[in-house]
XYZ file of C-alpha atoms in Angstrom:
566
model
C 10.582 17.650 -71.398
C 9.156 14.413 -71.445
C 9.752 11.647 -69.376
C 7.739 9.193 -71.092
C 6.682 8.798 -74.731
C 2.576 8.240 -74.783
C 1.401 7.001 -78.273
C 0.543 9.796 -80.094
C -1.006 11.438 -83.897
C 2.148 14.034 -84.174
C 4.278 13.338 -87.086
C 8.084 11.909 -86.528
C 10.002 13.673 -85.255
C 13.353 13.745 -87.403
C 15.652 16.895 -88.000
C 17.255 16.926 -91.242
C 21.400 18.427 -91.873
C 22.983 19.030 -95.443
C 24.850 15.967 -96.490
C 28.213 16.181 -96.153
C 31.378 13.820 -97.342
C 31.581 11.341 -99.679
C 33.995 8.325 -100.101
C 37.510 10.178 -99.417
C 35.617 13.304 -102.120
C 35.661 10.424 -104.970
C 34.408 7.307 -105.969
C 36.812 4.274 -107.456
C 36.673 4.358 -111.232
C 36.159 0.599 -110.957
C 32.857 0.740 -108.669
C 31.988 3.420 -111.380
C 32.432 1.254 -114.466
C 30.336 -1.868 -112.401
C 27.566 0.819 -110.400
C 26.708 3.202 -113.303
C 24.597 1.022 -115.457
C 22.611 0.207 -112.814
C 19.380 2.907 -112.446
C 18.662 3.673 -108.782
C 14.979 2.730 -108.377
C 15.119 2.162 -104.616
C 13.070 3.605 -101.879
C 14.878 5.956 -100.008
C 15.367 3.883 -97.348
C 18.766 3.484 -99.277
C 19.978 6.698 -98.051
C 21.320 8.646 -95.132
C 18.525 10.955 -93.223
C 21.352 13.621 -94.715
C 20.436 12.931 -98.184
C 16.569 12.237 -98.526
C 13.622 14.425 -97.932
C 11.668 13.769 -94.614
C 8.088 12.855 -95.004
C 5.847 12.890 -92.385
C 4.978 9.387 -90.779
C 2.447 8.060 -88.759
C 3.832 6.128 -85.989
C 0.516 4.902 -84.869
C -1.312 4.193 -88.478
C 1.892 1.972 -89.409
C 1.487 0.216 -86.204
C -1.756 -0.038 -86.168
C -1.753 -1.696 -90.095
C 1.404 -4.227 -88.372
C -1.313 -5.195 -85.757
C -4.212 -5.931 -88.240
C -1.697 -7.991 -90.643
C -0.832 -9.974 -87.503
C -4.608 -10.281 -86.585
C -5.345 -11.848 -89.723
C -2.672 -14.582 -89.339
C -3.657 -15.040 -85.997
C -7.753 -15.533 -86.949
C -6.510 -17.851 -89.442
C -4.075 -20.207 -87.052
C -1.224 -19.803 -89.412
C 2.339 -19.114 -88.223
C 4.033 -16.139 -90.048
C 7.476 -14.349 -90.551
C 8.870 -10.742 -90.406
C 9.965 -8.757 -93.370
C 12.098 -5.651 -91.582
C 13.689 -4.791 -95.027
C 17.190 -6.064 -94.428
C 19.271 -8.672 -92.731
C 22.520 -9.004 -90.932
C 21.577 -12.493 -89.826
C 23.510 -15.785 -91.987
C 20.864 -17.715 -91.899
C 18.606 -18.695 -94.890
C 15.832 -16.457 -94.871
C 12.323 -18.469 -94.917
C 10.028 -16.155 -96.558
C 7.481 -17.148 -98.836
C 5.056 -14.794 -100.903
C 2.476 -15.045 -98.649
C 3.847 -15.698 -95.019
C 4.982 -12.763 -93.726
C 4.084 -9.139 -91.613
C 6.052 -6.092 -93.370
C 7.041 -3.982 -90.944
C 9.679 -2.189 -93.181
C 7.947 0.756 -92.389
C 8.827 1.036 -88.720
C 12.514 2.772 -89.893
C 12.422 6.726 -87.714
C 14.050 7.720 -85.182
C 10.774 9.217 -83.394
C 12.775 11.791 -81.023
C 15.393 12.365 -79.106
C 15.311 13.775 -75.386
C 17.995 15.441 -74.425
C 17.189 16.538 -71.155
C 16.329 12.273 -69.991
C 18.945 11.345 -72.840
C 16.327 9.293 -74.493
C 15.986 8.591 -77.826
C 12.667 7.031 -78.908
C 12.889 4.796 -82.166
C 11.139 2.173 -84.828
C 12.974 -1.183 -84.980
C 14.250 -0.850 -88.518
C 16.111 2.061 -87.520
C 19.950 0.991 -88.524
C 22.863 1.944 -86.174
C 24.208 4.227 -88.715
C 21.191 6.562 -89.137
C 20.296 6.243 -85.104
C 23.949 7.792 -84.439
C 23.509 10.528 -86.610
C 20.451 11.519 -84.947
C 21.993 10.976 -81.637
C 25.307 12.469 -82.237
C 23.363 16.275 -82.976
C 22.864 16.445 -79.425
C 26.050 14.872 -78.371
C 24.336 11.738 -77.229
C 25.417 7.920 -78.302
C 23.699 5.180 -77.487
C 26.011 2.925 -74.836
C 25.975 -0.101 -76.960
C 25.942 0.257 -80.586
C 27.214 -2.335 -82.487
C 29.618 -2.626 -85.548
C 27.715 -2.864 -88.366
C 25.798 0.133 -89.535
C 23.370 -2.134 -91.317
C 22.392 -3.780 -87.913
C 18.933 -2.349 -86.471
C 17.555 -1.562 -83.121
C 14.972 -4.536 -83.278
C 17.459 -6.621 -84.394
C 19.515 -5.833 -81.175
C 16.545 -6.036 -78.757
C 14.841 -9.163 -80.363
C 18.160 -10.814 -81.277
C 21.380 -10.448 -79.418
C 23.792 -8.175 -80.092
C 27.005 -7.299 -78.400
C 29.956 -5.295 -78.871
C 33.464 -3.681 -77.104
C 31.417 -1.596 -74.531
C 28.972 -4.665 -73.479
C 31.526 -5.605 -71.128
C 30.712 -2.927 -69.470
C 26.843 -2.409 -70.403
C 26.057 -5.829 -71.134
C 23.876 -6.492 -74.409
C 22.108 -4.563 -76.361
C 18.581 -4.742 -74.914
C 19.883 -3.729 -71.755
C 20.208 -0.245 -72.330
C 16.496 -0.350 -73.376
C 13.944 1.174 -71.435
C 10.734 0.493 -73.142
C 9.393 -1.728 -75.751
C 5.988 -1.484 -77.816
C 5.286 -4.787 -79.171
C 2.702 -6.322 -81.002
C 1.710 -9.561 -79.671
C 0.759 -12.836 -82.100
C -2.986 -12.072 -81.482
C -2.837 -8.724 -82.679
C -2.566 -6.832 -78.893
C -0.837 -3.784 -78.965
C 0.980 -3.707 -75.198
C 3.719 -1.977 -73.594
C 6.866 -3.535 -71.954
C 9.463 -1.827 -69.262
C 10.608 -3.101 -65.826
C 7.535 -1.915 -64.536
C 4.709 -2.891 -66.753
C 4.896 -6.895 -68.653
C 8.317 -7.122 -67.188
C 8.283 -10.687 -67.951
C 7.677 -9.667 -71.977
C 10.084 -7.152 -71.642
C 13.089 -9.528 -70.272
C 12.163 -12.327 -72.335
C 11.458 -11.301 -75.842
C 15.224 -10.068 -75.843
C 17.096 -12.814 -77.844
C 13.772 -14.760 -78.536
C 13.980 -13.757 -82.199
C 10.585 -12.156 -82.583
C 9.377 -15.494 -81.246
C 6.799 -13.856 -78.369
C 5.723 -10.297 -80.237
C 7.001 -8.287 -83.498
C 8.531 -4.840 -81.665
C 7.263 -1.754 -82.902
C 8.750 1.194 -81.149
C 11.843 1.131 -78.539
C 13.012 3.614 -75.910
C 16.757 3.838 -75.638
C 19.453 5.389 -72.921
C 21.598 7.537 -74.423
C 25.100 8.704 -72.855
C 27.541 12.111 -73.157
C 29.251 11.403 -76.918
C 33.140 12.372 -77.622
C 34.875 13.595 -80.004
C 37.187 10.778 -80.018
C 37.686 7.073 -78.680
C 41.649 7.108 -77.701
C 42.470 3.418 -78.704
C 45.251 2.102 -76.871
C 46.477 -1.475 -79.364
C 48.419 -3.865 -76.052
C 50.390 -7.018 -78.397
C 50.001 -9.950 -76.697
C 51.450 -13.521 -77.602
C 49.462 -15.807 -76.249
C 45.740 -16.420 -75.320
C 46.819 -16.709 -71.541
C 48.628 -13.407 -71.362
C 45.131 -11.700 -73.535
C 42.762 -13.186 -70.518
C 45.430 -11.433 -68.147
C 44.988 -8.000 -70.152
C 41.138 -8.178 -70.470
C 40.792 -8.887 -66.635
C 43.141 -6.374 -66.130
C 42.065 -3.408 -68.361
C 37.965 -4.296 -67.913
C 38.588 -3.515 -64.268
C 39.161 0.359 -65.242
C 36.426 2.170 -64.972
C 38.306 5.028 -67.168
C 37.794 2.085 -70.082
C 35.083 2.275 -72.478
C 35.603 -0.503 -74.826
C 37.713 -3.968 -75.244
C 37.534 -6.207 -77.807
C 40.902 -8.305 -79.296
C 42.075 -9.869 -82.652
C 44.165 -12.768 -82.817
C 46.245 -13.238 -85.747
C 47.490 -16.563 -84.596
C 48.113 -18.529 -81.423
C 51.122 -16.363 -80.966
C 49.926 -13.071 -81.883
C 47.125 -11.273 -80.942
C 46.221 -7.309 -79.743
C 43.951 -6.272 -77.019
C 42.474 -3.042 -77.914
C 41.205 -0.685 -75.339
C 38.860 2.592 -76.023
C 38.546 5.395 -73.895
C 35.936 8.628 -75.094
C 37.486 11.828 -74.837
C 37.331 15.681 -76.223
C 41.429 15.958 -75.738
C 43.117 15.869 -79.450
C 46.921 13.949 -77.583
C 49.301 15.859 -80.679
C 51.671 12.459 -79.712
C 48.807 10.535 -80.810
C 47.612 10.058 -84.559
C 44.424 10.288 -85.657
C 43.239 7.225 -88.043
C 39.876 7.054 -89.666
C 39.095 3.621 -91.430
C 35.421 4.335 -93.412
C 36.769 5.877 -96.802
C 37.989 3.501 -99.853
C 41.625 4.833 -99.390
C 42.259 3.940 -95.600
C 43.337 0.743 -93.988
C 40.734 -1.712 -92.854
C 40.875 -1.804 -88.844
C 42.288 -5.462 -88.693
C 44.835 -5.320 -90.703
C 46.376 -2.336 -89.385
C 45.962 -3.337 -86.242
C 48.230 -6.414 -87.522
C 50.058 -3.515 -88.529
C 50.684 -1.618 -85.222
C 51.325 -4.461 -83.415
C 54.193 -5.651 -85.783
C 55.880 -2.373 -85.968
C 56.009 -2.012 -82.012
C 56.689 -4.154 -79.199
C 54.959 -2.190 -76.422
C 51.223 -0.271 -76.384
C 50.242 2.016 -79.097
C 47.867 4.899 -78.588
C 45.887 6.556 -81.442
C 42.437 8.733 -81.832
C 40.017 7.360 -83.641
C 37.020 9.877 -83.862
C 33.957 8.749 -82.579
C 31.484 7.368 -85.144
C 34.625 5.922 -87.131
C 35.208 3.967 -84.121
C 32.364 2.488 -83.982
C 32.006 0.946 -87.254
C 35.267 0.352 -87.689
C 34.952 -2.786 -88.886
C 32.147 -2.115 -91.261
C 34.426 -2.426 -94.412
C 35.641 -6.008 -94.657
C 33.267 -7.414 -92.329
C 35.857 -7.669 -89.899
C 37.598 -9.963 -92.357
C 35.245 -11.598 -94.072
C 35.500 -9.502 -97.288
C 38.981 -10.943 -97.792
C 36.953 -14.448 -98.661
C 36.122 -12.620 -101.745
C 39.241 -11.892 -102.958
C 40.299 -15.402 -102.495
C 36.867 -16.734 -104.165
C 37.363 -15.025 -107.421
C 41.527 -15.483 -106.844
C 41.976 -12.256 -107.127
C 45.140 -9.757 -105.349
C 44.501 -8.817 -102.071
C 45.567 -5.158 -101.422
C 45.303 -1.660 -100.778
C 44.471 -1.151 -105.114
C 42.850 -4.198 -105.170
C 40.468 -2.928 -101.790
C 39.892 0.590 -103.136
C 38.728 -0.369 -106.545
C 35.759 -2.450 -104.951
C 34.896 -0.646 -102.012
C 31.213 -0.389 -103.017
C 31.115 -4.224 -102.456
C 33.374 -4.262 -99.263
C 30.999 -2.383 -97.009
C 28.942 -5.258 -94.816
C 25.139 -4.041 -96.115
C 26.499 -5.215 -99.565
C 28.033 -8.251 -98.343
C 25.348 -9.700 -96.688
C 23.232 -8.975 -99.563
C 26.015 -10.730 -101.841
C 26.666 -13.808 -99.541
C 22.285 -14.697 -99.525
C 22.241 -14.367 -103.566
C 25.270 -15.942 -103.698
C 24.507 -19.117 -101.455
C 28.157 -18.726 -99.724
C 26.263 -18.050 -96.284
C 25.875 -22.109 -96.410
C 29.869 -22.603 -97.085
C 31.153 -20.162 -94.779
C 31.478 -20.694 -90.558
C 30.448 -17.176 -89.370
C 29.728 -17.729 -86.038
C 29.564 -15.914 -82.187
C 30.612 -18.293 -79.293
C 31.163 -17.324 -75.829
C 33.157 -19.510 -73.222
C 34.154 -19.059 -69.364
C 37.757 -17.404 -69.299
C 38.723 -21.033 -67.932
C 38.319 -22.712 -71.017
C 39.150 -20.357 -73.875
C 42.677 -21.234 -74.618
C 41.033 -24.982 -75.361
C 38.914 -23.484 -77.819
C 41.604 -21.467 -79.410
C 43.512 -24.998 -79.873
C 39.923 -26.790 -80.890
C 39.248 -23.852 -83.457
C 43.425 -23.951 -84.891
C 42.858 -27.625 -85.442
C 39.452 -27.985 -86.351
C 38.905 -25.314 -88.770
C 42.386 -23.176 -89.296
C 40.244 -19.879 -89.343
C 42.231 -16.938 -88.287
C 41.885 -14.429 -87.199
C 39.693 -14.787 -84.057
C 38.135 -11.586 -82.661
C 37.788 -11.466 -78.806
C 35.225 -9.424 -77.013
C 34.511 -9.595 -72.845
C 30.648 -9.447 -72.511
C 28.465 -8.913 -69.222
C 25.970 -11.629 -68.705
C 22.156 -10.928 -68.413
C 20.263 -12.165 -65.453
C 18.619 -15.714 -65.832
C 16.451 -16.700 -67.402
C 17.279 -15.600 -70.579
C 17.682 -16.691 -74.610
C 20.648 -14.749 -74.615
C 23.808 -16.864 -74.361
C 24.578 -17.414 -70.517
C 26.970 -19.173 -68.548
C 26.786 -20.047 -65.244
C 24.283 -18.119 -62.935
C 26.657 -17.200 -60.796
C 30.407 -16.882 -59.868
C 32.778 -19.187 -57.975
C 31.730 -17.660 -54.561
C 28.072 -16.820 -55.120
C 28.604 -13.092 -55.673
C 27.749 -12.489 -59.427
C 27.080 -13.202 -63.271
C 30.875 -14.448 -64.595
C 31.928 -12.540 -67.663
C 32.080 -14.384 -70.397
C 34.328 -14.590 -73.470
C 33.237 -13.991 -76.729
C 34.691 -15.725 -79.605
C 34.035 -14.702 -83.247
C 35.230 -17.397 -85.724
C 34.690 -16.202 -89.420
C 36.099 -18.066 -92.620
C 35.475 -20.497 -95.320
C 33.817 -24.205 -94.183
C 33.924 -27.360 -95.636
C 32.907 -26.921 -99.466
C 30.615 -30.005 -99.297
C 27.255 -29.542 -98.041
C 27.356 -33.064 -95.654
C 31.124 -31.926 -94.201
C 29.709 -28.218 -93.721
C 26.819 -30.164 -91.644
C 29.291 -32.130 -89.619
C 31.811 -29.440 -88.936
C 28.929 -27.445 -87.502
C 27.745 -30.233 -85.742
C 31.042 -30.717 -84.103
C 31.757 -27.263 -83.286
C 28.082 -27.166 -81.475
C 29.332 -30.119 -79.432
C 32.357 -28.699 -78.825
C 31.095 -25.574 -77.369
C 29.120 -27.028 -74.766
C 31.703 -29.642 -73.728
C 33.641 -26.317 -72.936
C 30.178 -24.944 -71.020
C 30.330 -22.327 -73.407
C 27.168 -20.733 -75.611
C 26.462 -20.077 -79.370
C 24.880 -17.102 -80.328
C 21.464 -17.744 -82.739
C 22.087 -15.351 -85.547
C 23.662 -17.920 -87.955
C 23.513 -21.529 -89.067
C 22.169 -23.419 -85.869
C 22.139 -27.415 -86.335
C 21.007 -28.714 -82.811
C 18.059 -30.973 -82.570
C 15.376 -29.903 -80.969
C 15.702 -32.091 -77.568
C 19.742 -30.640 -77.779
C 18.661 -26.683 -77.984
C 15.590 -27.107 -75.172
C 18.607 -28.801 -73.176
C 20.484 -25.261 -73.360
C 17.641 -22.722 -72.960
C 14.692 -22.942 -70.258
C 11.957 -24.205 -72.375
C 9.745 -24.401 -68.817
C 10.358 -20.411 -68.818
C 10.285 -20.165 -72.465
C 7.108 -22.284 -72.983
C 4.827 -20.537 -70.121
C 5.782 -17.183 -71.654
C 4.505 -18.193 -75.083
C 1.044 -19.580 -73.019
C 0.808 -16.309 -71.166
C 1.342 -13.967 -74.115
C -0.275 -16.096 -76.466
C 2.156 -16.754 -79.062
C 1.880 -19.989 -79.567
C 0.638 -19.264 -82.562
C 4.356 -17.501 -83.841
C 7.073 -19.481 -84.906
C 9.597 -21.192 -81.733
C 12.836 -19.453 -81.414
C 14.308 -23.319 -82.309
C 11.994 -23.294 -85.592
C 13.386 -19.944 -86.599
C 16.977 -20.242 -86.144
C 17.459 -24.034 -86.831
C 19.091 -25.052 -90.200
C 16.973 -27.613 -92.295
C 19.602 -30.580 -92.865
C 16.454 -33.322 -93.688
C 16.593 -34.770 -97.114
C 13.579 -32.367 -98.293
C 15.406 -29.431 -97.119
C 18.741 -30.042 -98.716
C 17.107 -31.038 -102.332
C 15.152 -27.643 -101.608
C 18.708 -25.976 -100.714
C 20.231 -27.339 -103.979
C 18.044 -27.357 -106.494
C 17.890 -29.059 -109.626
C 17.140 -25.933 -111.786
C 19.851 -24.516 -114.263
C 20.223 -21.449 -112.596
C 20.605 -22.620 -109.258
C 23.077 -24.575 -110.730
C 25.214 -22.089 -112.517
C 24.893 -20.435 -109.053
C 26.930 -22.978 -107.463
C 29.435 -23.343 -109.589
C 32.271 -21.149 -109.235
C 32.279 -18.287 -110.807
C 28.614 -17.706 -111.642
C 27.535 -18.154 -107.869
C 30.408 -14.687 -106.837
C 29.126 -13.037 -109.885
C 25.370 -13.502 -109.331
C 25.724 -12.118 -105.556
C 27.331 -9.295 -106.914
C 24.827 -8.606 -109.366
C 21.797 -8.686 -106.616
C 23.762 -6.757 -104.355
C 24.367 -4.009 -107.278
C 20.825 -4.361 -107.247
C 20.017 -3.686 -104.018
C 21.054 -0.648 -104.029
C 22.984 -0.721 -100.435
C 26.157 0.777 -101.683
C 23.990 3.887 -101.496
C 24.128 3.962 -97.906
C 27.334 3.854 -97.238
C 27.913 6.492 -99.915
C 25.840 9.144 -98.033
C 26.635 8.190 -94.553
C 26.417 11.547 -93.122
C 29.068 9.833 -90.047
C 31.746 10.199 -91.841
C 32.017 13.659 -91.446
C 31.435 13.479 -87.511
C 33.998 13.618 -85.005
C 37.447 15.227 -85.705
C 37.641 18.423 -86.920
C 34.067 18.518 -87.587
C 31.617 19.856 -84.947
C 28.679 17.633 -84.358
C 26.532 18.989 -81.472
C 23.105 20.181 -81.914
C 23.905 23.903 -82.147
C 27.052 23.954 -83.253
């Protein structure tokens, strides 16, 4: 087998499986009544490797067509954006007709090694269709985060983190090799051993040194199941005590928490195993007639006083909090006042899967209402951000996650370089505070503002996929701009948008007229209900329901063999 992927002319390498599933064998007559006026027109990129044909693909041509688009932008001095094809970022997207590099394209999963448990991909590869490739030879990826939706470039050139990262750290550091195109239209290869300065530092610069092409990713053993062990807890003192405790076992495969309120919260723990416990149920959570994960984990933990263990299988697991958004979906229900329950939930589950949601929230302008936001903090200060956030904002519930740190310097968020005695990157909290803002655009500002300020009075970090409104002396005061800038020299990206111009919000009087708008549409869409109804209507549109239709994971795991040759 191969040890290392060399460019090559072959085609993709993709093996295809009869789809199988569906959403629980039928599909709400509600989502049929809104979906089946609507003629699918969309490139298969909509569905699951399971449903669609595989055509052959030219890694190198497409690559090679990314490189000349950037050439041109670079011959002509003019800063440019990426179009990947989809989003899981809140923030405003700022592409114009004739600014941007397509590199839609780049969306295979190349091949997967086995024998080096490898798995070479394109960055527009989602999680969803990368673990169904994987999963055929009984190989996961050790990070893979909880949206399907979210890609591999997106968790290499942004940052991405998730219940095992306490354990693996982020995303990009289970890479092993990046091909990136650089702003002057260079194709080079990154790795510890060859532009290990590229490679470390375009991870969490948001695409602002190179636009990544290919990635080589560690794979590890896959289970049948993740036995998920739910620990109530009543306080944010006594759920540092159980992460500490519980993130010390190396048996442990994932943590994360939810807390309900300041007096009741669950840390959940995830071990992978093979062994079906028959005292242990087995929950799934993707289909439009099961619980979503948070609220019956509320659920478990107000039925029993002591730990709860259940099997979740595998893929389920890991995008377990796919429909809802965690719990953002439930700020639907309360937009369009609507009941919130288990009818109510199954009718629209089309809408309540997070590929449609983010499409709905952009059309719908909501993205600029709403406080979704990542925030880690030292373990020393996170029960004063718990009483900042009750106060400030009333947003529950609050998901907890223990990360790893990366080594310095880095865009990723980072605490202190080492711990207490010297020895060692701290952990680090992770804080993920999603609900509705201040309605009015100046108050939405200021909260955001204050919450910034806030963070790093706690020495804590936010994370740069949403709304960012630091100046541009305040964000170079976080990051290493000395590091940062001499990277950008040596690479020669200067020429590429900064990671502060692509992630800052535009709160200048030019930027909010340009937010609002004075046309009649734009106008409708902010009045309620026409702004809801028109984010609906694009995400019908889009065509992303599709996706989460045909998600051949649905059908791996429990009770249905997975492996290779099976």
């Amino acid at each position: 087998m191969e040890g290392r992927y060399e460019r090559s002319k072959k085609s993709a390498y993709m093996r295809s499986y009869a789809p199988t599933g569906g959403q629980s064998g039928f599909i709400s007559q509600c989502n049929q009544s809104l979906l089946s006026s609507h003629v699918v027109r969309k490139s298969t990129r909509c569905l699951s490797v399971a449903a669609r044909a595989v055509a052959p693909h030219d890694h190198d041509r497409a690559v090679e067509r990314v490189a000349t688009s950037v050439r041109d932008f670079y011959d002509r001095k003019e800063k440019f954006r990426i179009y990947h094809g989809s989003t899981n970022s809140t923030r405003q997207p700022a592409l114009t007709r004739n600014n941007f590099v397509d590199t839609s394209p780049l969306s295979h999963v190349l091949k997967v090694n086995a024998e080096d448990r490898t798995a070479l991909v394109e960055p527009n590869v989602p999680m969803d269709r990368l673990v169904e490739e994987t999963m055929k030879y009984d190989l996961i990826p050790p990070v893979v985060m909880e949206f399907p939706g979210i890609t591999v470039g997106g968790g290499y050139a942004g940052t991405s983190g998730e219940s095992s990262s306490f354990k693996h750290g982020f995303f990009n550091r289970t890479v092993n090799h990046v091909e990136m195109v650089l702003a002057n239209g260079k194709i080079v290869d990154c790795s510890d051993s060859e532009n290990a300065d590229l490679f470390h530092g375009a991870a969490g610069a948001v695409g602002s040194l190179g636009v990544t092409t290919r990635i080589e990713l560690q794979l590890r053993e896959a289970k049948k199941y993740v036995e998920t062990t739910y620990y109530p807890v009543s306080s944010i003192v006594e759920a540092i005590e159980k992460i500490e405790e519980v993130t010390a076992d190396p048996e442990v495969d994932h943590v994360d928490g939810i807390f309900f309120s300041k007096s009741q919260g669950a840390i959940m723990t995830g071990r992978m195993t093979n062994t079906q416990d028959n005292n242990a149920a087995v929950v799934r959570f993707s289909h439009a007639n099961d619980q979503w994960f948070y609220l019956h984990v509320k659920d478990v933990i107000s039925d029993n006083e002591g730990p709860t263990t259940e099997l979740i299988p595998l893929a389920e697991y890991l995008f377990r909090y796919d429909r809802g958004g965690f719990w953002v979906g439930a700020l639907a229900f309360e937009y369009f006042k609507m009941p919130f329950n288990n009818f109510t939930r199954w009718c629209l589950d089309d809408f309540l899967h997070t590929r449609m949601m983010y499409t709905a929230l952009h059309a719908s302008g909501h993205s600029k209402k709403c406080m979704i936001q990542d925030l880690v903090l030292p373990y020393s200060t996170a029960e004063q951000f718990v009483e900042y956030a009750d106060r400030a904002f009333g947003i529950w519930p609050l998901w907890l996650c223990p990360l790893r740190q990366s080594p310095l310097p880095t865009m990723h968020p980072h605490l202190k370089e080492t711990d207490s005695k010297g020895r060692a990157l701290e952990p680090m909290l992770n804080f993920g505070l999603y609900g509705w803002g201040p309605s009015q655009p100046d108050e939405f500002v200021k909260a955001n503002r204050d919450l910034e300020r806030k963070i790093r009075e706690l020495g804590g970090m936010k994370w740069l996929y949403a709304q960012t409104y630091y100046s541009e002396q305040e964000f170079w005061d976080i990051y290493d701009r000395e590091w940062y800038d001499a990277l950008r020299e040596k690479y020669d990206a200067t020429s590429l948008p900064s990671a502060y111009e692509k992630v800052r919000a535009d709160t200048d009087t030019d930027g909010a007229k340009r937010a609002t708008g004075t046309g009649l549409g734009i106008k409708l869409r902010n009045m309620w209900p026409f702004g809801g109804f028109y984010g609906m209507k694009k995400a019908i549109n889009s065509g992303t329901y599709l996706q989460a239709r045909t998600s051949a994971w649905k059908s791996m795991g429990e009770g249905h063999p997975f492996g290779r040759d099976r």
